[in-house]
Coordinates of C-alpha atoms and ligand atoms in Angstrom, one line a residue:
M276 CA 0.0 -0.4 -0.1
R277 CA 1.8 3.2 -1.1
C278 CA 2.8 6.2 1.5
R279 CA 0.3 8.9 2.6
V280 CA 1.9 12.4 2.5
K281 CA 0.8 15.2 4.5
I282 CA 3.3 18.3 4.3
C283 CA 2.8 20.3 6.5
G284 CA 2.5 24.4 8.2
I285 CA 0.9 25.6 5.0
T286 CA 1.2 30.0 4.7
N287 CA 0.4 30.9 0.8
L288 CA -1.6 29.2 -2.1
D289 CA 1.3 29.2 -3.9
D290 CA 3.3 26.5 -1.5
A291 CA -0.8 24.7 -1.1
L292 CA -1.2 23.7 -5.2
M293 CA 2.4 23.1 -5.5
A294 CA 1.7 20.6 -3.4
C295 CA -1.0 19.4 -4.9
R296 CA 0.9 19.2 -8.0
H297 CA 3.5 17.1 -6.8
G298 CA 1.2 14.4 -6.1
A299 CA 0.3 15.2 -2.3
D300 CA -2.4 13.8 0.3
A301 CA -3.4 16.6 2.6
L302 CA -2.0 20.0 3.7
G303 CA -1.7 20.6 7.2
F304 CA -2.5 24.2 8.3
V305 CA -0.8 25.2 12.1
F306 CA -3.5 27.4 14.1
Y307 CA -0.8 27.7 17.2
A308 CA 0.1 31.6 17.8
K309 CA 3.5 30.9 18.6
S310 CA 4.7 28.9 15.4
P311 CA 6.6 30.9 12.8
R312 CA 4.1 29.0 10.0
Y313 CA 0.8 30.3 12.5
I314 CA -2.3 30.9 10.0
T315 CA -4.9 33.0 10.1
P316 CA -8.4 31.2 9.7
E317 CA -9.1 33.4 7.2
R318 CA -6.4 32.6 5.1
A319 CA -6.3 29.4 5.6
N320 CA -9.3 29.3 4.5
A321 CA -8.9 31.4 1.8
I322 CA -6.6 28.6 0.7
V323 CA -8.9 25.7 1.3
S324 CA -11.5 26.9 -1.1
Q325 CA -9.3 27.4 -3.9
L326 CA -7.9 23.4 -3.8
P327 CA -8.7 20.7 -6.5
P328 CA -10.5 17.9 -5.2
F329 CA -9.0 14.4 -3.8
V330 CA -6.6 16.6 -0.8
T331 CA -7.4 16.6 2.8
P332 CA -7.0 20.4 4.9
V333 CA -5.1 19.5 8.0
A334 CA -6.4 21.9 10.3
L335 CA -4.2 21.9 13.0
F336 CA -4.0 23.7 17.5
V337 CA -2.2 23.2 20.2
D338 CA -5.6 23.0 23.2
A339 CA -6.8 25.6 21.3
D340 CA -9.8 27.1 22.5
A341 CA -12.9 26.6 21.0
S342 CA -13.8 29.8 19.8
L343 CA -10.4 29.3 17.1
V344 CA -11.3 25.7 16.1
D345 CA -15.2 26.5 15.5
A346 CA -14.1 29.7 13.3
V347 CA -11.3 27.3 11.8
I348 CA -13.4 24.4 10.6
N349 CA -16.8 26.0 9.7
G350 CA -15.3 27.7 7.5
S351 CA -15.3 24.4 5.2
A352 CA -17.1 21.2 5.1
R353 CA -13.5 19.6 3.8
W354 CA -11.4 20.5 7.5
S355 CA -10.0 17.3 8.9
I356 CA -8.4 18.2 12.8
Q357 CA -5.0 17.2 13.6
F358 CA -5.0 17.9 17.7
H359 CA -0.8 18.3 18.6
G360 CA -1.6 19.8 22.9
N361 CA -3.0 17.1 25.5
E362 CA -6.2 17.3 24.0
S363 CA -8.7 15.0 25.6
E364 CA -10.5 11.9 23.4
S365 CA -13.3 13.8 24.3
E366 CA -12.5 17.0 23.5
C367 CA -11.2 15.9 20.4
L368 CA -14.3 14.5 19.8
S369 CA -16.8 17.3 21.0
Y370 CA -15.8 19.1 17.7
Q371 CA -17.7 15.9 15.1
R372 CA -14.5 16.0 12.8
P373 CA -11.8 13.1 11.8
Y374 CA -9.4 13.9 13.7
M375 CA -6.1 13.0 14.5
K376 CA -4.1 13.0 17.1
A377 CA -0.7 13.5 17.7
L378 CA 1.4 12.7 20.1
R379 CA 4.8 13.5 21.6
I380 CA 7.2 10.2 21.4
Q381 CA 10.4 10.1 24.5
Q382 CA 12.2 7.1 25.0
G383 CA 9.9 4.3 26.8
D384 CA 6.8 5.9 25.9
N385 CA 4.1 2.8 26.4
V386 CA 3.7 4.1 22.7
A387 CA 0.2 1.6 21.9
A388 CA -1.1 1.9 25.0
L389 CA -1.2 5.8 23.9
V390 CA -2.8 5.4 20.5
D391 CA -5.2 2.8 22.6
Q392 CA -6.2 6.2 24.7
Y393 CA -7.9 7.5 21.4
P394 CA -10.2 5.1 20.1
S395 CA -12.5 7.2 17.8
A396 CA -9.5 8.6 15.7
S397 CA -8.8 8.6 12.4
A398 CA -4.9 8.3 12.7
M399 CA -2.2 9.2 15.0
L400 CA 0.2 10.6 14.2
L401 CA 3.9 10.1 15.8
D402 CA 5.9 13.2 16.7
A403 CA 9.6 13.9 18.2
Y404 CA 8.9 15.2 22.2
K405 CA 10.8 18.6 23.2
A406 CA 11.0 19.7 25.5
G407 CA 8.1 23.0 25.8
V408 CA 8.3 22.7 21.9
P409 CA 4.8 21.2 20.7
G410 CA 5.8 20.8 17.1
G411 CA 7.7 21.4 14.3
T412 CA 10.5 20.7 16.4
G413 CA 13.5 19.2 13.3
E414 CA 13.5 16.6 14.9
V415 CA 13.6 12.3 14.5
F416 CA 12.7 10.4 17.0
D417 CA 14.1 6.9 18.1
W418 CA 11.3 4.7 15.9
S419 CA 12.4 1.8 17.2
V420 CA 10.4 2.7 19.8
I421 CA 7.4 2.1 17.7
P422 CA 5.4 -2.1 17.6
A423 CA 5.1 -3.0 14.5
L424 CA 1.3 -3.4 14.8
L425 CA -1.0 -0.2 16.9
S426 CA -5.5 -0.3 16.0
K427 CA -4.7 3.0 14.9
P428 CA -3.3 4.3 11.4
I429 CA 0.3 6.0 12.1
V430 CA 1.0 9.2 10.5
L431 CA 4.7 8.9 10.4
A432 CA 6.8 12.7 11.8
G433 CA 9.2 14.1 13.2
G434 CA 12.6 15.0 11.5
L435 CA 11.7 13.8 8.4
T436 CA 13.6 14.9 5.1
P437 CA 13.5 13.6 1.5
Y438 CA 16.6 12.1 2.4
N439 CA 15.4 10.3 5.1
V440 CA 11.9 10.3 4.0
Q441 CA 12.6 6.8 1.9
Q442 CA 14.6 4.5 5.1
A443 CA 11.4 5.9 7.7
V444 CA 8.5 4.7 5.3
Q445 CA 10.8 1.2 5.1
Q446 CA 11.2 1.4 8.0
V447 CA 7.7 1.7 10.1
R448 CA 5.6 1.2 7.0
P449 CA 3.0 4.3 8.2
Y450 CA 0.2 4.5 6.7
A451 CA 1.4 8.3 6.1
V452 CA 4.3 10.7 7.0
D453 CA 4.0 13.9 7.5
V454 CA 7.1 16.9 7.7
S455 CA 7.1 20.5 8.4
G456 CA 10.6 22.2 8.2
G457 CA 12.3 19.1 6.0
V458 CA 10.7 21.0 3.7
E459 CA 11.0 24.6 3.9
L460 CA 13.9 27.4 2.5
S461 CA 12.2 29.3 5.7
K462 CA 10.0 29.5 8.3
G463 CA 6.9 28.6 6.2
I464 CA 8.0 29.1 2.7
K465 CA 7.5 25.4 1.2
S466 CA 10.7 24.6 -1.2
E467 CA 8.9 24.0 -4.0
L468 CA 11.6 20.8 -5.3
K469 CA 12.1 20.1 -1.5
V470 CA 8.8 18.8 -2.2
R471 CA 9.5 17.6 -4.9
E472 CA 12.4 15.0 -3.7
F473 CA 9.7 14.5 -0.3
I474 CA 7.0 12.8 -1.7
S475 CA 8.9 10.7 -4.3
G476 CA 11.0 9.3 -1.9
A477 CA 7.9 9.1 0.2
K478 CA 6.5 7.5 -2.9
C479 CA 8.4 4.6 -3.6
E480 CA 7.3 1.7 -2.7
Ligands
LIG743 O1 4.7 22.8 12.1 C1 5.2 23.7 13.2 O2 5.2 24.8 13.6 C2 4.5 23.0 14.3 C3 3.7 24.4 16.2 C4 3.5 23.2 16.6 C5 2.4 22.3 17.0 C6 2.4 21.3 15.8 C7 3.2 22.1 14.6 N1 3.7 21.1 13.6 C8 2.8 20.0 13.4 C9 3.5 19.1 13.1 O3 2.5 18.5 12.2 C10 4.5 19.0 12.0 O4 4.6 18.6 10.8 C11 5.4 18.2 13.0 O5 5.7 18.0 14.1 C12 6.5 18.1 11.5 O6 7.5 19.5 12.2 P1 8.8 19.1 11.5 O7 9.5 17.9 12.2 O8 9.3 20.7 11.1 O9 8.6 17.8 10.5

């Protein structure tokens, strides 16, 4: 089964359409004000309204107020959600949208038990842990801590690049891979060459 690709931290229409042209399956939009990839709900919904079909926009939050989540998802029925903070399953479920829950993995974590805490999630995103940095760290975690069989599709994230994504896919066999910093020219601005190479490397059988 081919590995799907989410390009995260989209901040402008040109990068969104470029990623779609190269085969991105999902685009991530960061609604966390401290991130250099932060985008307003209005700008994100303007981009989403111009996306081609068969690409999923993913709204990314870190322990956000319901008012912010609603301001984003009420702008389009296409939104899927990624909860990247300490959100409980009941909070994630309350928005009645398909969602992924991100887990920031540390050595010694019982990954299977953490995944099982979100039975209603459509997938679990496994990311690197860095104290004080909720995501977009650019750091890889030890993929060997990921059990071969888990109760949910896995989206692998954290420090992926065009140079390590093929190894990541072959070792972990995730449902999808996710990248933000590894395909950028600068924070929030994507490199077409890196995006093209990343997607090519991720989707090779
Ligand atoms: O991308 C961000 O700036 C970010 C900030 C705060 C919370 C989450 C964030 N990104 C979430 C993602 O899904 C990233 O793609 C993921 O953390 C991997 O980032 P990177 O290591 O830069 O590829």
